[in-house]
Coordinates of C-alpha atoms and ligand atoms in Angstrom, one line a residue:
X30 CA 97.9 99.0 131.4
X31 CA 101.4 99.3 129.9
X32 CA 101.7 102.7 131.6
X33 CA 100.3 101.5 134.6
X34 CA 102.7 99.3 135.0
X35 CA 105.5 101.6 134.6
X36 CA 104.5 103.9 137.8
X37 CA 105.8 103.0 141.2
X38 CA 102.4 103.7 142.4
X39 CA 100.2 101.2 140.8
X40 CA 99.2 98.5 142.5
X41 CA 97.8 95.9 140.2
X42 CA 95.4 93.2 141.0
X43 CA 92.8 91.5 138.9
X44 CA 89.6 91.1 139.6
X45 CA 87.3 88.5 141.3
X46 CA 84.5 86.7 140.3
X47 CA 81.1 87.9 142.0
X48 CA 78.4 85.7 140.2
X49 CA 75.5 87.2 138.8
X50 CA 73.8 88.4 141.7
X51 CA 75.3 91.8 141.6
X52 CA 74.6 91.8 138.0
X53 CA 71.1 91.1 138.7
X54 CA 70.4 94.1 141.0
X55 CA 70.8 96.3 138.8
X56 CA 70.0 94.9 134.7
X57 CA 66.9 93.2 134.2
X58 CA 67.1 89.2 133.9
X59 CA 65.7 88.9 130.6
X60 CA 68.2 91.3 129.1
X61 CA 71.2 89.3 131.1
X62 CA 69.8 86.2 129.9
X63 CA 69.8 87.4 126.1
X64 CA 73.6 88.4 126.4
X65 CA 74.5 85.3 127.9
X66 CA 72.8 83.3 125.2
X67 CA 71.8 85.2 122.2
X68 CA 75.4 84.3 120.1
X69 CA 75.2 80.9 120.9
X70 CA 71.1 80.6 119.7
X71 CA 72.0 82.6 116.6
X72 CA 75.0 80.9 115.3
X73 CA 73.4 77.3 115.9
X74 CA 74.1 74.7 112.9
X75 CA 76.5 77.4 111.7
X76 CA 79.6 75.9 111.1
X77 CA 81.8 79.6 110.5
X78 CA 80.9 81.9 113.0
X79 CA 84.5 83.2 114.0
X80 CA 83.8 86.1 112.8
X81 CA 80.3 86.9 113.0
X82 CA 78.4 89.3 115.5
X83 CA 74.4 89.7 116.2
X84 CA 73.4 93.0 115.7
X85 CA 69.6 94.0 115.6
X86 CA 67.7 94.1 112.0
X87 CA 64.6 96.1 113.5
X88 CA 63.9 98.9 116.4
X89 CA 60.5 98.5 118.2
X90 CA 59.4 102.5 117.4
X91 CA 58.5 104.2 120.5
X92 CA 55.6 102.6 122.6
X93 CA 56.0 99.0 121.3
X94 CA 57.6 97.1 124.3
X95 CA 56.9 93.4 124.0
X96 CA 59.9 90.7 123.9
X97 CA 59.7 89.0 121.1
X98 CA 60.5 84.9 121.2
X99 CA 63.2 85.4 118.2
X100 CA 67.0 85.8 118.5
X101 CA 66.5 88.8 115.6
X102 CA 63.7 90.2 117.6
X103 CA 65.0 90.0 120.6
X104 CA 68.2 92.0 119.3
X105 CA 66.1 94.8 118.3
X106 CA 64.2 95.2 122.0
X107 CA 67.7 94.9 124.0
X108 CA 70.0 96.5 121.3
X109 CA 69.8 100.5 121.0
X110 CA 71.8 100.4 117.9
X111 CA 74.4 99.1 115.9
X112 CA 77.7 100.0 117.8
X113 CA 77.5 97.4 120.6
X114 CA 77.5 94.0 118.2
X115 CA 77.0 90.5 120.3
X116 CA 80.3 88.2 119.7
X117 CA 81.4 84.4 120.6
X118 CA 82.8 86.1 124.0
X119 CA 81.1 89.2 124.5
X120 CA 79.1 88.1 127.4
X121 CA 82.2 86.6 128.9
X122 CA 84.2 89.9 128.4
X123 CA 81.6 92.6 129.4
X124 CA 81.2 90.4 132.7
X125 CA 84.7 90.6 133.9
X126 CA 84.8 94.1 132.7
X127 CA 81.7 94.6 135.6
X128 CA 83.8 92.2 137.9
X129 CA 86.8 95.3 137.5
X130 CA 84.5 98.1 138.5
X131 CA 83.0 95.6 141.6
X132 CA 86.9 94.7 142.4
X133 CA 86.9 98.1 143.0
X134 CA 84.3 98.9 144.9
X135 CA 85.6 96.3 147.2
X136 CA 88.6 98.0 148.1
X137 CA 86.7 101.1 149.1
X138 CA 84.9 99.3 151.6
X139 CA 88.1 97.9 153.1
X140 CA 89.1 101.3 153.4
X141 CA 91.1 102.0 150.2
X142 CA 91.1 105.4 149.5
X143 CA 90.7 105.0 145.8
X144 CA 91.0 102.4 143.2
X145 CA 90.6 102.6 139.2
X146 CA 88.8 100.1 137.6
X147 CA 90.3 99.7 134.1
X148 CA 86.9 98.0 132.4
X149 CA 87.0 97.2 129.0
X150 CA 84.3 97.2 127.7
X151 CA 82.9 100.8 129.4
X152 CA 79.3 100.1 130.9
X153 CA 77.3 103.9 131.0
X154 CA 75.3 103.5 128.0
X155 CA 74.3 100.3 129.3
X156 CA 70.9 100.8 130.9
X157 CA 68.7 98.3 132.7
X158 CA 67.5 96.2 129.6
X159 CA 70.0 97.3 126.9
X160 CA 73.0 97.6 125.7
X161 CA 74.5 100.3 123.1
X162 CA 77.3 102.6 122.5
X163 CA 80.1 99.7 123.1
X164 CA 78.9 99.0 126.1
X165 CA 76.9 96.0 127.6
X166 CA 76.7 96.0 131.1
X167 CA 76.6 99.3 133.3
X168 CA 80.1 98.9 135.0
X169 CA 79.6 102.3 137.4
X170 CA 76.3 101.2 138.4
X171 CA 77.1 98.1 139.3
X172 CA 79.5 99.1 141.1
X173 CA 77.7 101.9 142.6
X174 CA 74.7 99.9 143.7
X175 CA 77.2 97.4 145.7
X176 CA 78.9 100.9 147.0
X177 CA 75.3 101.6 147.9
X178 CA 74.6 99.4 150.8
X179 CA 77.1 100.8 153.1
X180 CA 76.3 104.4 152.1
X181 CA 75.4 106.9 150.1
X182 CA 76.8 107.3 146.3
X183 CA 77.8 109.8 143.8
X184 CA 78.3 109.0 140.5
X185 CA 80.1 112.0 138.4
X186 CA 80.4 111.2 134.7
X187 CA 82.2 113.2 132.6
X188 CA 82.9 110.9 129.3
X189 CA 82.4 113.2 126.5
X190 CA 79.3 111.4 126.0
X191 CA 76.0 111.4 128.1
X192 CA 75.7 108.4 131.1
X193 CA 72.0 107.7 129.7
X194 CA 72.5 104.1 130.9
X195 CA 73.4 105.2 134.5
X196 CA 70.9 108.1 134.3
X197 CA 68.3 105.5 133.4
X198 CA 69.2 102.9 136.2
X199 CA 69.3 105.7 139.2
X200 CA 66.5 107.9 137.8
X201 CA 63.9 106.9 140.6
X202 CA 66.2 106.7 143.5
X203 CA 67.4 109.3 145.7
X204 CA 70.4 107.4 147.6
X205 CA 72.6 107.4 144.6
X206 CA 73.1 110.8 143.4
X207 CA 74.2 110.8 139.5
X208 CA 75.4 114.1 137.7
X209 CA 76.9 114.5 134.1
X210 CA 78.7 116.7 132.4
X211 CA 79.0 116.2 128.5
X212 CA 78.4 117.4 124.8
X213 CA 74.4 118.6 124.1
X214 CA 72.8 115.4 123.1
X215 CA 70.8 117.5 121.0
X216 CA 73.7 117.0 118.5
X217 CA 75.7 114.8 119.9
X218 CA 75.2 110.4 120.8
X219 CA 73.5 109.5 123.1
X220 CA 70.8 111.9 121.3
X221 CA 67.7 110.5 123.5
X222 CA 68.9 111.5 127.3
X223 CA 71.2 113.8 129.1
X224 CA 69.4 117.2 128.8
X225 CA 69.4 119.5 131.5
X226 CA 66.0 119.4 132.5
X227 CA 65.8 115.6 133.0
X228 CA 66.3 116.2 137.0
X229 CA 64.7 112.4 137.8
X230 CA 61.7 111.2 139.0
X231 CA 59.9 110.2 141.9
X232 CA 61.8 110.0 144.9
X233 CA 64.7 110.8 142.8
X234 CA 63.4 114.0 141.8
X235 CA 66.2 116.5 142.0
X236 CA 69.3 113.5 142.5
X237 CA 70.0 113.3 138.5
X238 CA 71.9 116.4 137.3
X239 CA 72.6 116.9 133.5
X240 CA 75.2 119.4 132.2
X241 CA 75.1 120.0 128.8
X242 CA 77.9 121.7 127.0
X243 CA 78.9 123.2 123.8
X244 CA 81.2 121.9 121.3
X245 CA 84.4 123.7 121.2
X246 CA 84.6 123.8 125.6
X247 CA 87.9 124.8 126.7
X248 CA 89.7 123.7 129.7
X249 CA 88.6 127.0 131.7
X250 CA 84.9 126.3 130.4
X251 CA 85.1 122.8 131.5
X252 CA 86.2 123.8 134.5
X253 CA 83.7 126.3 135.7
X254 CA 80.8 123.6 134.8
X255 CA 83.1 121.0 136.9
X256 CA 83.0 123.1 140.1
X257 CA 79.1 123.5 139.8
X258 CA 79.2 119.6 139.5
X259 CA 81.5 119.4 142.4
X260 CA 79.5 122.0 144.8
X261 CA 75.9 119.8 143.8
X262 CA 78.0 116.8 145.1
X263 CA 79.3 118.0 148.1
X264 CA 75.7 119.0 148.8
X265 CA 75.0 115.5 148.9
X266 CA 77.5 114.5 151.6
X267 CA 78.5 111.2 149.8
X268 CA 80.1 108.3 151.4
X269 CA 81.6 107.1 148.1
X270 CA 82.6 108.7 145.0
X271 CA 82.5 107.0 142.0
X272 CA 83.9 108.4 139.0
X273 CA 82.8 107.4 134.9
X274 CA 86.3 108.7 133.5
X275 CA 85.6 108.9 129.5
X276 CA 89.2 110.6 127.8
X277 CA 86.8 111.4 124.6
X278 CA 86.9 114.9 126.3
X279 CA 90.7 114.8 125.2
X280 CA 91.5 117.8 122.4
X281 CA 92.8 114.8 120.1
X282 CA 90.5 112.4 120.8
X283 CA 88.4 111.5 117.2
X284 CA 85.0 111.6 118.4
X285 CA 84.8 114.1 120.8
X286 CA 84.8 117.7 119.7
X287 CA 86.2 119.7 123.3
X288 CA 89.0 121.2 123.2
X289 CA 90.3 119.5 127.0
X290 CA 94.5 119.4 127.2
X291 CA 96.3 117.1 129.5
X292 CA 96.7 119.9 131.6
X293 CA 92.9 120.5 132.1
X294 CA 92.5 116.6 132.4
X295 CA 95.2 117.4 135.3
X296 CA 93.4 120.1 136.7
X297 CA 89.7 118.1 135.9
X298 CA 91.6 115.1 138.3
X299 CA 92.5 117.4 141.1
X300 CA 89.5 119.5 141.6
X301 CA 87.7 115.9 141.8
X302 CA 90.5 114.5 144.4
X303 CA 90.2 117.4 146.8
X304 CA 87.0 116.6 147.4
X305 CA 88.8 113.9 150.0
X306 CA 85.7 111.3 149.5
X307 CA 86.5 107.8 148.9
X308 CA 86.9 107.8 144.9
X309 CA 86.5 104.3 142.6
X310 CA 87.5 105.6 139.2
X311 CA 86.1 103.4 136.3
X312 CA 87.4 104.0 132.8
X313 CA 84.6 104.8 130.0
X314 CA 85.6 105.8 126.5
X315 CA 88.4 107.2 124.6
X316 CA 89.5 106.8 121.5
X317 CA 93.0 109.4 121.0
X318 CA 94.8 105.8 121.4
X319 CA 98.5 107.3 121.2
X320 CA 97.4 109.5 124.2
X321 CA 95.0 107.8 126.2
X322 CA 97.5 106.0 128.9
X323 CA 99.2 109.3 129.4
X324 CA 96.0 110.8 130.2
X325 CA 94.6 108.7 132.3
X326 CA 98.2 108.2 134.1
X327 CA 98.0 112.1 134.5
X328 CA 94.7 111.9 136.3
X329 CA 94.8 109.5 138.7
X330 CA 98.3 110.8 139.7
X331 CA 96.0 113.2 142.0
X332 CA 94.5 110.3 143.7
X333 CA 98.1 108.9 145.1
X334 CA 98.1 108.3 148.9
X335 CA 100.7 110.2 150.4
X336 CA 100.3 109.1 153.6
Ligands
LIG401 ZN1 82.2 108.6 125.3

């Protein structure tokens, strides 16, 4: 934000309040209902709780699917692991982080060219009934559905990690075409989703595109897979562009292991621009603190309207 402010090209508005309906088109109510609530119902007649946070004691193994009526049980069904921990004001927090990427989609369809959504938490391991990976609620989605009803979507992620969340929410639908680019989840988190022959299902059969890529990518590797991303998008003849921007991919960045300079992140942001489609950018992870303002400065410098 800090280097945000310092362009003279940032214009900087906060977002509005939407209400849960938007939520509710896309995550499952039960799941929405357990954020909203689940701190509150653990903590009650505790008199400390400042610094406490939920997370799960059990995982339901593979097949087991029922809700159960406990807070703790609960947590295990809706949790996917231990990295996305239920506070006093997480419901609060990952709802106005959604409201950012909606804010956003709003000034699309008033004819903005682009807009960057600067969502903290990130949302695209968020899937319909789960939250995981730090984040809670699936911020491109969200914002992709609303984008949705006045035309068709693309979403291009290309965080370091795989967009299971958004992969999962999309994979049955043909009007929203998803595509990601990031580390082999054979190795790599999200571990479960994102390999390349997971192409969708139903009548999205052939919309979901996974890119799977080695560790030690380069910016000239990264860029050969991004033009393959960008030719399967153009293909689609999207209305709107929506962009999950993770800097993980940064060289420095501690839990990613490409090799991506701010150069390539330059390059990355201007191969995307030319594409001339109406582009809402919505910030994932990154973790290379010290560098991530720069970098994310450095790519949406392509998007500036010069007209
Ligand atoms: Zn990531």
């Amino acid at each position: 934000m800090h280097q945000l402010r310092q362009t003279n090209w940032a214009e900087i508005l906060p977002p509005s309040d939407f209400g849960l309906e938007p939520i509710l088109e896309v995550h499952d109510q039960g799941y929405v209902e357990f954020l909203k609530t689940a701190f509150q119902l653990w903590t009650a007649g505790v008199v400390n709780y400042e610094h406490m946070a939920l997370t799960p004691a059990t995982f339901p193994p593979g097949g087991h699917r029922r809700v159960p009526q406990t807070i703790l049980g609960k947590a295990g069904y809706y949790m996917m692991d231990l990295s996305a921990p239920i506070g006093a004001e997480t419901f609060q927090t990952a709802l106005w982080s959604a409201y950012c990427s909606l804010s956003g989609a709003e000034a699309l369809v008033t004819g903005e060219k682009s807009a960057f959504a600067l969502c903290r938490p990130p949302g695209h391991h968020a899937g319909k009934a789960n939250c995981g990976g730090y984040c809670y609620l699936n911020n491109s989605a969200i914002a992709s559905h609303r984008l949705s009803r006045k035309g068709k979507v693309a979403i291009l992620d290309i965080d370091y990690h795989a967009g299971n969340g958004t992969q999962e929410i999309f994979y049955n639908r043909r009007d929203v075409l998803t595509v990601s680019l990031h580390a082999d989840p054979a190795l790599e988190y999200p571990y479960y989703s994102g390999y390349a022959d997971e192409t969708g299902e139903g009548e999205g059969k052939g919309f979901h595109l996974n890119i799977p890529l080695p560790f030690e990518l380069d910016d000239a590797g990264y860029l050969v897979v991004l033009k393959t991303a960008l030719s399967r998008i153009n293909d689609f003849e999207p209305d709107f562009l929506v962009i999950s921007l993770g800097m993980d991919i940064f060289m420095d960045d501690p839990l990613g292991k490409f090799k991506i300079t701010s150069q390539g992140i330059r390059q990355i942001g201007r191969n995307i621009a030319e594409l001339e489609i109406p582009t809402l950018i919505v910030m994932e992870g990154g973790y290379a603190l010290e560098s991530i303002g720069y970098n994310f400065i450095t790519f949406l410098e392509n998007f500036i309207d010069q007209s």
